[in-house]
Coordinates of C-alpha atoms in Angstrom, one line a residue:
X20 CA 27.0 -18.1 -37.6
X21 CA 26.6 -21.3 -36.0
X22 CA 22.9 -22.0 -35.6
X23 CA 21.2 -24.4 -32.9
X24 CA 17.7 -24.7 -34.3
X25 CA 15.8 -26.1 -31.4
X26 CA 12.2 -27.8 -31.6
X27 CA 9.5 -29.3 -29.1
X28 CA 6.0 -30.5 -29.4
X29 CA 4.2 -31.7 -26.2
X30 CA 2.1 -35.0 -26.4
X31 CA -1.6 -32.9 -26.9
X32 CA 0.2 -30.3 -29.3
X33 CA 1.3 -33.4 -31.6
X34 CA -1.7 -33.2 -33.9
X35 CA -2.2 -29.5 -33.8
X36 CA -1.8 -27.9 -37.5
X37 CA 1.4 -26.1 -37.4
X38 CA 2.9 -27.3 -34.5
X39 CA 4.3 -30.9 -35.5
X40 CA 8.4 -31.4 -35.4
X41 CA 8.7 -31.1 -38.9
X42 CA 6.9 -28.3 -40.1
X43 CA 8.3 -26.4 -37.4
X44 CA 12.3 -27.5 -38.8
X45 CA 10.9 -26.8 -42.3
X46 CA 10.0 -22.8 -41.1
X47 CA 13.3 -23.0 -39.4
X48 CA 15.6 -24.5 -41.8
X49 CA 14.3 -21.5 -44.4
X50 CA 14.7 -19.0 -42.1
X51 CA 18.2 -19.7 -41.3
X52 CA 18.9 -20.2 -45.1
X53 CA 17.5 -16.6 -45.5
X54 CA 20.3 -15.2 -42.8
X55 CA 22.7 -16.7 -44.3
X56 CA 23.5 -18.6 -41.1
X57 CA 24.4 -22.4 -41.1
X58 CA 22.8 -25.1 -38.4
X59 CA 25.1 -26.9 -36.5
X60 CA 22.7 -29.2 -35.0
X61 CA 18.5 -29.3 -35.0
X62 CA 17.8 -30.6 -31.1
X63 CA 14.5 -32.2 -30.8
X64 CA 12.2 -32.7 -28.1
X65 CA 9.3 -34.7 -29.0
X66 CA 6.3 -35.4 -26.7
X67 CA 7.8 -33.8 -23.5
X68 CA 6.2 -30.6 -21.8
X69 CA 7.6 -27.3 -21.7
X70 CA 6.8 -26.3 -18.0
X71 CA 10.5 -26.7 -17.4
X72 CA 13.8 -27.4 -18.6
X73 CA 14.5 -30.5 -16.5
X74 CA 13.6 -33.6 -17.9
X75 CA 14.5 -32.5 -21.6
X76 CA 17.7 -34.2 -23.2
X77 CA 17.8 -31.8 -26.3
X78 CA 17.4 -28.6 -24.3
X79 CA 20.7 -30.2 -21.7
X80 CA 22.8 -31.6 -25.1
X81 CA 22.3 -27.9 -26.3
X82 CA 22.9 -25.9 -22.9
X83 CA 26.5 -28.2 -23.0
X84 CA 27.6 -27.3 -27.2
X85 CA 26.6 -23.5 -25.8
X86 CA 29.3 -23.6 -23.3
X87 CA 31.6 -25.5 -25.0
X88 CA 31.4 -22.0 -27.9
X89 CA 30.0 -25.0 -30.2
X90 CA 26.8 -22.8 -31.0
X91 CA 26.5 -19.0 -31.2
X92 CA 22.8 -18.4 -31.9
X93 CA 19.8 -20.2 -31.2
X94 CA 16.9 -20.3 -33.0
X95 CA 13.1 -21.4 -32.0
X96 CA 9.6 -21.3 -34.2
X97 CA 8.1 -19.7 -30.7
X98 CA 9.1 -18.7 -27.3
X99 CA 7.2 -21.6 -25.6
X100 CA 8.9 -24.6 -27.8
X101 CA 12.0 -23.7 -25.6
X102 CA 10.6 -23.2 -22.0
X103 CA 6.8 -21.7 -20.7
X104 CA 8.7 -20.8 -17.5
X105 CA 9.3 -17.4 -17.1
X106 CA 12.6 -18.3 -14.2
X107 CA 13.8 -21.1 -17.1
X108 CA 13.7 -18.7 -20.2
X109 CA 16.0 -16.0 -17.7
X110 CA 18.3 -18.5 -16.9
X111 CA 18.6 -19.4 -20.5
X112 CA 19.1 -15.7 -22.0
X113 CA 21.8 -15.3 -19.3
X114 CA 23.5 -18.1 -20.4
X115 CA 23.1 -17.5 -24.0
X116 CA 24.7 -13.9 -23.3
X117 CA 27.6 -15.2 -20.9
X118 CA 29.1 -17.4 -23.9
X119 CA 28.2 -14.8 -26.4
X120 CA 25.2 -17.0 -28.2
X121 CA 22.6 -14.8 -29.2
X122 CA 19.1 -16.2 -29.4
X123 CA 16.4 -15.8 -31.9
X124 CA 12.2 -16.4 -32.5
X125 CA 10.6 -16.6 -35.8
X126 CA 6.9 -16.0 -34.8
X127 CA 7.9 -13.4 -32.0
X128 CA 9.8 -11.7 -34.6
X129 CA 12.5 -12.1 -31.6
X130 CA 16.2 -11.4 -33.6
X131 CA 19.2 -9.4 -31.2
X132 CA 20.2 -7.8 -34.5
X133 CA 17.0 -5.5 -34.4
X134 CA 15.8 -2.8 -32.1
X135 CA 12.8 -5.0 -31.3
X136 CA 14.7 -8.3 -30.5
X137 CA 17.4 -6.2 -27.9
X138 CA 14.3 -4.9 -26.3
X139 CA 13.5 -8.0 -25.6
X140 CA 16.1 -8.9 -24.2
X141 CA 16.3 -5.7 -21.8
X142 CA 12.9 -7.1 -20.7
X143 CA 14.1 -10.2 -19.9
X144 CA 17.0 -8.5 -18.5
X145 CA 14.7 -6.7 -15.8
X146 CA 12.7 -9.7 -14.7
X147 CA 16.2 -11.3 -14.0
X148 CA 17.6 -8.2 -12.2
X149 CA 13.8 -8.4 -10.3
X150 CA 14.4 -12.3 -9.3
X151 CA 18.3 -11.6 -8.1
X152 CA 17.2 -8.7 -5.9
X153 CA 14.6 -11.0 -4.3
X154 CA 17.3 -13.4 -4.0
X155 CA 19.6 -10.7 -2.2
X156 CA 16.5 -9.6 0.1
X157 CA 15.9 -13.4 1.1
X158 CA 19.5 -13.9 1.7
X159 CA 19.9 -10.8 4.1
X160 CA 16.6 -12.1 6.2
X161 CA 18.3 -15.0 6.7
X162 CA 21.7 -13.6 7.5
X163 CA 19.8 -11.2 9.9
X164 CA 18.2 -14.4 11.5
X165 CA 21.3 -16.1 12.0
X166 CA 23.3 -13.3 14.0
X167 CA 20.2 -12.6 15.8
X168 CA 20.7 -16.3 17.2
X169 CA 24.4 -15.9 18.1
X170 CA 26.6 -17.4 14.9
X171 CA 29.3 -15.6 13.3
X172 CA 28.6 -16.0 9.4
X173 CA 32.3 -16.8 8.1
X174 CA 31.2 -16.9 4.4
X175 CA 34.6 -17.6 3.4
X176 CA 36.3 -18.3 6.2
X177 CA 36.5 -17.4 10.5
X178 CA 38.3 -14.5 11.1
X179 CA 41.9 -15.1 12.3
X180 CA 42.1 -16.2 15.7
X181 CA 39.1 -18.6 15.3
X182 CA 38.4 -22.0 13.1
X183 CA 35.4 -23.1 12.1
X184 CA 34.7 -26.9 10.7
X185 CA 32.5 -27.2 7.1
X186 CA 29.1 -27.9 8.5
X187 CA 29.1 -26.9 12.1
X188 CA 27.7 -23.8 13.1
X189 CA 29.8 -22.1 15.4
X190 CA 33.7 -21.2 15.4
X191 CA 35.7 -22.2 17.4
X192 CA 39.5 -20.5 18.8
X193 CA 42.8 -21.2 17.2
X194 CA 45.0 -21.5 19.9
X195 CA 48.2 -20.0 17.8
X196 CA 46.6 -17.6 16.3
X197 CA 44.5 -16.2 19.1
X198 CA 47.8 -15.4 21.0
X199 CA 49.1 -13.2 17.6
X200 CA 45.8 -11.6 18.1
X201 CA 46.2 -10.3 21.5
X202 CA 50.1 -9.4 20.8
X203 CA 48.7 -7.4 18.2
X204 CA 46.4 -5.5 20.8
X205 CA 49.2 -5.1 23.5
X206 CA 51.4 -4.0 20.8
X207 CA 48.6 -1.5 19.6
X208 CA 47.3 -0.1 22.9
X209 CA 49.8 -0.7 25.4
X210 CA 53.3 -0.5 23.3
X211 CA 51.7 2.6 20.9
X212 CA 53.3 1.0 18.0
X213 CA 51.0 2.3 14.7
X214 CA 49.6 0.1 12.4
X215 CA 52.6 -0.1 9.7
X216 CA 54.8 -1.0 12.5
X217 CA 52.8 -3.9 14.2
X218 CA 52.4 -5.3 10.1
X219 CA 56.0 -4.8 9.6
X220 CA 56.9 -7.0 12.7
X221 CA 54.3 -9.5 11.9
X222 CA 55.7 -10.5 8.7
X223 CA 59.1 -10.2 10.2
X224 CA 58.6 -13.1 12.6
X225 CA 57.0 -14.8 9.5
X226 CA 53.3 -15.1 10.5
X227 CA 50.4 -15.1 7.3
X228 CA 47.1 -14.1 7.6
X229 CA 44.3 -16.5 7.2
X230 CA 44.7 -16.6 3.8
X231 CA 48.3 -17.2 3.9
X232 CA 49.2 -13.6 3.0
X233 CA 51.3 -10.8 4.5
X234 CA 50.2 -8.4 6.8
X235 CA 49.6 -5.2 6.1
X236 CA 48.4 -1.9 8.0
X237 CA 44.5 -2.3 6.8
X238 CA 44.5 -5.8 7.8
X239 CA 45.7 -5.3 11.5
X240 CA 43.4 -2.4 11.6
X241 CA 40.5 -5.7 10.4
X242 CA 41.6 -6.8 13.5
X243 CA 41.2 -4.1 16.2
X244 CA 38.1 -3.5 14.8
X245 CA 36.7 -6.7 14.8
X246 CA 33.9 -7.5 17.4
X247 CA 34.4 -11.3 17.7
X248 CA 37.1 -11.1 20.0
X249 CA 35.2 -10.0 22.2
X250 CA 32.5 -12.5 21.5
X251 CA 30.0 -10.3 19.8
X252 CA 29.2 -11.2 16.0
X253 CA 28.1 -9.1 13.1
X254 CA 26.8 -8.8 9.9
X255 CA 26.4 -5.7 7.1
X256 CA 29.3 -3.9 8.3
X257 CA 29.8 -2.1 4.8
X258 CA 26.2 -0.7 4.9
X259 CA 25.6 1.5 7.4
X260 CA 21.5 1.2 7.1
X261 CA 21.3 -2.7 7.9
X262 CA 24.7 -3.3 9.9
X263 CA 24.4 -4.9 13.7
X264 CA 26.1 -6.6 16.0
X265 CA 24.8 -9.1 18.9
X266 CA 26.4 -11.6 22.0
X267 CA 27.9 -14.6 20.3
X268 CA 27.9 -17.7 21.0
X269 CA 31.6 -18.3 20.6
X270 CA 34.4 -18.2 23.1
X271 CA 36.1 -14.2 23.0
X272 CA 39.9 -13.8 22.6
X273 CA 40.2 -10.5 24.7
X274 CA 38.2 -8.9 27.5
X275 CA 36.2 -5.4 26.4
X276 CA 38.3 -2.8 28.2
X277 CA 41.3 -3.4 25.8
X278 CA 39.0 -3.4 22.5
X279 CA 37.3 -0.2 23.5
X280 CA 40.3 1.0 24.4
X281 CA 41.8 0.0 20.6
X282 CA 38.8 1.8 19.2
X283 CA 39.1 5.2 21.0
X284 CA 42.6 4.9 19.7
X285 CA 41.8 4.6 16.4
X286 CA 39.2 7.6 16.6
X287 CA 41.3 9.7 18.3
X288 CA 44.0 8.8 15.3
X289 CA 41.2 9.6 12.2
X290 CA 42.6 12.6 10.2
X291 CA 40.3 13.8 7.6
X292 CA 41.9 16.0 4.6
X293 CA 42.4 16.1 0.8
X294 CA 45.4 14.4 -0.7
X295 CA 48.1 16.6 -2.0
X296 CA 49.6 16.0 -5.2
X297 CA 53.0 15.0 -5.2
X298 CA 55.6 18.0 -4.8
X299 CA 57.2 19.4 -8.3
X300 CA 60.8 17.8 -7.0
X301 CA 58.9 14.2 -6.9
X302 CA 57.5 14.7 -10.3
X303 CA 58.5 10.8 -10.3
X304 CA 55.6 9.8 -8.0
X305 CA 52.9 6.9 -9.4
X306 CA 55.3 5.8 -12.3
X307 CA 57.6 4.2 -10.2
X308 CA 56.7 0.1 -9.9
X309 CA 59.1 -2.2 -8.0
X310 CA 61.0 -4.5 -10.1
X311 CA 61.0 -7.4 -7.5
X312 CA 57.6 -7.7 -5.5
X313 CA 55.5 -5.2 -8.1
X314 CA 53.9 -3.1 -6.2
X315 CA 54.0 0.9 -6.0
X316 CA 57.2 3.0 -5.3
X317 CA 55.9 5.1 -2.3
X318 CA 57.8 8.8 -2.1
X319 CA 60.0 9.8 1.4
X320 CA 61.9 12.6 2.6
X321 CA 64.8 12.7 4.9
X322 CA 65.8 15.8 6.4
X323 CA 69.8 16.3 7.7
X324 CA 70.6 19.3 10.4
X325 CA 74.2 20.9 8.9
X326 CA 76.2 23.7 9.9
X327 CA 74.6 26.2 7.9
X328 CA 71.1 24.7 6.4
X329 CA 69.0 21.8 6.6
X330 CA 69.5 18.8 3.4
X331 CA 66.6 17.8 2.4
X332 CA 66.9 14.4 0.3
X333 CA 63.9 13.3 -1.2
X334 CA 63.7 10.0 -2.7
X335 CA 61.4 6.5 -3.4
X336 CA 60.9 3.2 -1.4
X337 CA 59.3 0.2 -2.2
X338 CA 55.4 0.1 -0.5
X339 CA 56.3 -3.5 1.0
X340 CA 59.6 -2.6 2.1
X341 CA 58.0 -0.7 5.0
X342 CA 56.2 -3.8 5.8
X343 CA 59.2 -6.0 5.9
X344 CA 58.1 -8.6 3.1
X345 CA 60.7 -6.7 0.4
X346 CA 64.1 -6.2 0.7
X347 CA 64.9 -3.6 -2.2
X348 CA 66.2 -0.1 -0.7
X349 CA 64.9 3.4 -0.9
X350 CA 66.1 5.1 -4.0
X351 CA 66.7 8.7 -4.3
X352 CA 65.4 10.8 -6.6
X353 CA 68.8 11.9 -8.2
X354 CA 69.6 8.4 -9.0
X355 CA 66.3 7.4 -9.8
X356 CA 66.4 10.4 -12.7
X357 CA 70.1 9.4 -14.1
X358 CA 68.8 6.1 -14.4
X359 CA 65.7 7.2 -16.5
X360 CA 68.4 9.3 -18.7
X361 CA 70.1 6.7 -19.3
X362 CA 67.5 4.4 -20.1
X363 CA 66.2 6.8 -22.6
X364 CA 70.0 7.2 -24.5
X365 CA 69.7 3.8 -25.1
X366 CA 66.7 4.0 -27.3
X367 CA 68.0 4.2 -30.9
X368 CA 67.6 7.4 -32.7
X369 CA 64.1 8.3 -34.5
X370 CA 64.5 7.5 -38.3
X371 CA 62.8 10.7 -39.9
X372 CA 62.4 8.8 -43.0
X373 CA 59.8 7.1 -41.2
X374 CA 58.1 9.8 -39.8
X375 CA 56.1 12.3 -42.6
X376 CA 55.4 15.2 -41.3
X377 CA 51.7 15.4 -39.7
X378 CA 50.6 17.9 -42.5
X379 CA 51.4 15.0 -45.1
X380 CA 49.3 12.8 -43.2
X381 CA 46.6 15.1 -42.0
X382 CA 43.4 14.2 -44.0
X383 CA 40.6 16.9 -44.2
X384 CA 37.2 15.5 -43.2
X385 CA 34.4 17.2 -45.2
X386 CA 31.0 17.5 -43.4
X387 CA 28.8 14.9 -44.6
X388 CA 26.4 15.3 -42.1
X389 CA 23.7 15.6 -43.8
X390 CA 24.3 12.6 -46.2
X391 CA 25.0 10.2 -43.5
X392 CA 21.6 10.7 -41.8
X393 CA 19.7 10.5 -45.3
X394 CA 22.0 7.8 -46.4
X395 CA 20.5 6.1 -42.2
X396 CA 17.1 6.6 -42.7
X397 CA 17.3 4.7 -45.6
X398 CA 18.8 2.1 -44.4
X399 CA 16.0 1.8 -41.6
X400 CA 13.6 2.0 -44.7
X401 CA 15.2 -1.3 -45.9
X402 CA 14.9 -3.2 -42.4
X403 CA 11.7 -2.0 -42.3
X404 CA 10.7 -3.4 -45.5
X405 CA 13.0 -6.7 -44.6
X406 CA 10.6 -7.2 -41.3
X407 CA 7.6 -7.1 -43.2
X408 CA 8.3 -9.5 -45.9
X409 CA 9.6 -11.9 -43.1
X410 CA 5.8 -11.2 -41.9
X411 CA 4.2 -11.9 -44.9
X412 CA 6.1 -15.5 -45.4
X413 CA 5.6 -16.0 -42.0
X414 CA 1.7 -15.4 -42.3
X415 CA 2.0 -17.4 -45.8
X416 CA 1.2 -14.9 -47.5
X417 CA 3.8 -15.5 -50.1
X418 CA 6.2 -18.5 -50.2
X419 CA 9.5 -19.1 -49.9
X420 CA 10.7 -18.3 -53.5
X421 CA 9.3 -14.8 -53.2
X422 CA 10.7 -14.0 -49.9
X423 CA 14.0 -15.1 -51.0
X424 CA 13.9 -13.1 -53.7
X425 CA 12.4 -10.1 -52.2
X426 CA 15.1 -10.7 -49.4
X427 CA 17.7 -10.5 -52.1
X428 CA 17.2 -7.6 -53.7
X429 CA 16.6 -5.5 -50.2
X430 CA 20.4 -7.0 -49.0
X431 CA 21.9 -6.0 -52.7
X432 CA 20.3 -2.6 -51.8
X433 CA 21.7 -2.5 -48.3
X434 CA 24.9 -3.1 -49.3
X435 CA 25.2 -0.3 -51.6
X436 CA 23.8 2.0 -49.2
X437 CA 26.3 0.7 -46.4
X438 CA 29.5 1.1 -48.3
X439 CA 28.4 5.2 -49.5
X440 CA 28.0 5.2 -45.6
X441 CA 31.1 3.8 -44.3
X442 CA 33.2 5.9 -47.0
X443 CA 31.2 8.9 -45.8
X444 CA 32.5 8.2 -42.5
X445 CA 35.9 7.5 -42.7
X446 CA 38.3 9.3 -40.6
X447 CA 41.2 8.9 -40.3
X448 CA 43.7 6.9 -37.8
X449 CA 46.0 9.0 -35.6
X450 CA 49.1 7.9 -36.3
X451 CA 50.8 6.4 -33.1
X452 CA 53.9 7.5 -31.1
X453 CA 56.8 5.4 -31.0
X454 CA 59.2 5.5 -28.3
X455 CA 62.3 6.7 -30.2
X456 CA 60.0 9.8 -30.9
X457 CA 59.4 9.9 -27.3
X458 CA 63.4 9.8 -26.9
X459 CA 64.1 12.3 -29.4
X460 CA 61.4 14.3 -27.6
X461 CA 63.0 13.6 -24.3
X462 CA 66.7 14.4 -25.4
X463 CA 65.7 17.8 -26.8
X464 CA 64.2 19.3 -24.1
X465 CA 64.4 17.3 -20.7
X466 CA 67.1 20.0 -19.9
X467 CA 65.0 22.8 -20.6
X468 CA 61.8 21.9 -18.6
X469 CA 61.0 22.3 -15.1
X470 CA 60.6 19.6 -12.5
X471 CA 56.2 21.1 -13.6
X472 CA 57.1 20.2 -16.7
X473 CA 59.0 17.1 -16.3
X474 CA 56.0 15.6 -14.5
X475 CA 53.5 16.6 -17.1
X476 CA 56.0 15.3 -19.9
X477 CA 55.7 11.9 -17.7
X478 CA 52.1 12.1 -17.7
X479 CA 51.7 12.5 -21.4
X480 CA 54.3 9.7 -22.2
X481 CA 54.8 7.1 -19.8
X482 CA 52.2 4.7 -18.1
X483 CA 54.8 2.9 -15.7
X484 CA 58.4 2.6 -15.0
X485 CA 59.2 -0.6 -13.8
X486 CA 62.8 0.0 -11.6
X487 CA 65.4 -1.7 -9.3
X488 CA 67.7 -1.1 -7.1
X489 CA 71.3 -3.7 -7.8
X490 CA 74.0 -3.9 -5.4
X491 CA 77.4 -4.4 -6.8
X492 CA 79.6 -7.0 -4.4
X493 CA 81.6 -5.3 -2.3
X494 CA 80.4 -2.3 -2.8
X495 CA 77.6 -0.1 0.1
X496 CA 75.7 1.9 -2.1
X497 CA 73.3 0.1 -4.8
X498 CA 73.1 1.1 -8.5
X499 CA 69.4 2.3 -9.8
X500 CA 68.4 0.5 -12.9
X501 CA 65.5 1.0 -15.0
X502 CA 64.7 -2.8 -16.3
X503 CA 61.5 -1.1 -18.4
X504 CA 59.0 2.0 -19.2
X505 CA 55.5 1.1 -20.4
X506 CA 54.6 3.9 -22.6
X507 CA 51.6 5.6 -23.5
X508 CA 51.3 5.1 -27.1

């Protein structure tokens, strides 16, 4: 493991017994020989105080080989040779863990490979949580404070219908798309289009959201509901304990009679009930992803008055077909199931020859309960005694020589000990399914099942089907075509 032994003295520490550069890389250097790590680089900070981390070229030359992935462990004589700030030393476990450096002290007996090292680090862990809910607290005051005064917030950018310049406080109206804005009420409360209609015509006359995305119906609902266009701004509309709204300071879009009259609308239109699953002759439903724009195949039915009975078709459609922003067709479910049958024939047969039969391969696992946790608590036993003879050479009560060999014969008895454990608990891999099993499955009793069954088969086997829908020239009715089936293996 690449090591990054790091060491400090301050100007008053310099003559202190113990303390000095060197004897501090000696202590080090042994130590790391004793992991069986190697050092990538010894960064030295001599005569500098360790208040902070500013001001400290070794401690910046090693934050940068961290990110790079140059160094995954760091390793210093005590806590305070790195940082005496209690902010600093958070900032730096955080970093060590986001680029997967773990971090080590010799006299703090700090190491993340033992139970008293990771609690360590779940300390640290709960100062930091401590200093970023502060942060959150401060943030919201001030969030609060700004509303209060009249300013919409726009932390990424105004909502549509308004601009607002980098550095100025207040936003200002887009002509263009203040005018979309109030179509979209007229269309809402005046015309009585629904949401998915008003989206679909939106992206049909070619007009992106803020963002430069299509329109969709929870993004039109966004903007009914949104107070700035009647001038009022907000703030903590997701949680319902800190959420307001106060007169802005900006110019509104619409008067107030036409957004309360959007808003009974929409409360009048709330319908509150479970989901259904999907009916047994849609067993199809939530495999189905569109081969052109990739999103979900929705399910539809159409009903047909004849003479004597009422056709039912039932069928898939593309989720952004309703919206106008894809052009592939609905599908019905007929051809949508030919097209998975043949998909399937095309998969070459299962070779039994490669496939022993599951009592061959079944392996009985003996209960070796018993031994494992013996074979465990001896292994603590040896960390145990590990710890303390790190301890004692720390102490000096023995030198290096003895703790190396001491060291030696506790890893030489650890490895035995591991090996008994990991035979102990071997079990064995379950073998995986291959799709020409799946297929021979399929073959031999898709006919047989019923449209319960079919969807449960599709549950246990397949994770997606990606399909499309091809139009032959000259021809009115498109061809289904299955371009793949992500299985569940």
């Amino acid at each position: 493991m690449e090591t990054a032994i790091y060491v400090r003295v301050s100007t008053e520490e310099q003559a202190q017994e113990g303390f000095s550069i060197r004897a501090q890389e000696q202590k080090l250097k042994d130590y790391v020989r004793i992991k069986d790590w190697s050092i990538y680089k010894i960064y030295a900070d001599e005569g500098i105080s360790g208040k902070d981390i500013t001001g400290r070229p070794a401690v910046k030359d090693m934050i940068a080989d961290v990110k790079a992935g140059l160094v995954k462990n760091v390793l210093v004589f005590k806590i305070d040779r790195l940082t005496r700030s209690t902010a600093d030393l958070i900032y730096l476990v955080d970093l060590f863990n986001a680029n997967d450096c773990e971090f080590n002290s010799l006299m703090e007996s700090i190491d993340t490979q033992t139970a008293s090292g990771r609690m360590f680090i779940k300390i640290i862990g709960i100062f930091a949580e401590f200093e970023r809910e502060n942060i959150i607290e401060r943030t919201r005051v001030g969030v609060e404070r700004k509303v209060k005064e009249g300013y919409s917030l726009c932390t990424s950018s105004a909502s549509f219908g308004y601009d607002r310049v980098k550095g100025q406080k207040m936003q200002t109206v887009n002509p263009a798309e203040a005018e979309v804005v109030r179509d979209v009420f007229e269309m809402f409360v005046n015309n009585g289009l629904t949401l998915t209609d008003i989206a679909r015509r939106l992206n049909l006359r070619g007009i992106l959201t803020k963002k430069d995305k299509t329109w969709s119906s929870v993004k039109v609902r966004r903007v009914l509901t949104n107070c700035n266009y009647v001038g009022d701004v907000r703030h903590h509309m997701s949680d319902s304990k800190h959420k307001q709204e106060y007169d802005g300071l900006h110019e509104a879009i619409i008067p107030q009679g036409l957004f309360d009259a959007a808003k009974d609308i929409l409360e009048q239109n709330k319908k509150v009930g479970i989901t259904k699953p999907p009916n047994d002759n849609k067993y199809f439903a939530g495999f189905l992803v569109c081969a052109k724009c990739g999103y979900k195949m929705k399910t539809y039915e159409s009903r047909k008055q004849l003479k004597t009975k009422i056709q039912i078709t039932v069928g898939y459609v593309c989720c952004n077909h309703t919206l106008g922003t894809c052009t592939v067709g609905s599908m019905s479910h007929k051809k949508v199931e030919a097209a998975f049958e043949e998909y399937i024939s095309q998969i070459s047969d299962f070779n039994d020859a490669d496939n022993p039969s599951l009592a061959e391969e079944k392996k009985i696992k003996h209960d070796n309960s018993e031994a494992i946790l013996s074979l465990e608590a001896k292994l603590k036993g040896l960390e145990t005694r590990e710890h303390e003879t790190l301890e004692r050479y720390v102490r000096n009560e023995i030198d290096f020589d003895d703790y190396r060999e001491m060291k030696k014969l506790v890893a030489s008895d650890k490895l035995v000990l591991s090996a008994e454990l990991e035979r102990l608990s071997a079990a064995p891999k379950p073998t995986a399914v291959k799709p020409q099993e799946i297929a021979r499955n399929f073959r031999e009793n898709w006919d047989k099942l019923s449209n319960h069954e079919r969807r449960a088969f599709l549950k246990q086997f397949v994770e997606r089907i990606v399909i499309e829908s091809v139009k032959p020239k000259g021809e009115f009715f498109g061809q289904v075509k299955i371009r793949e089936v992500r299985w569940r293996m």
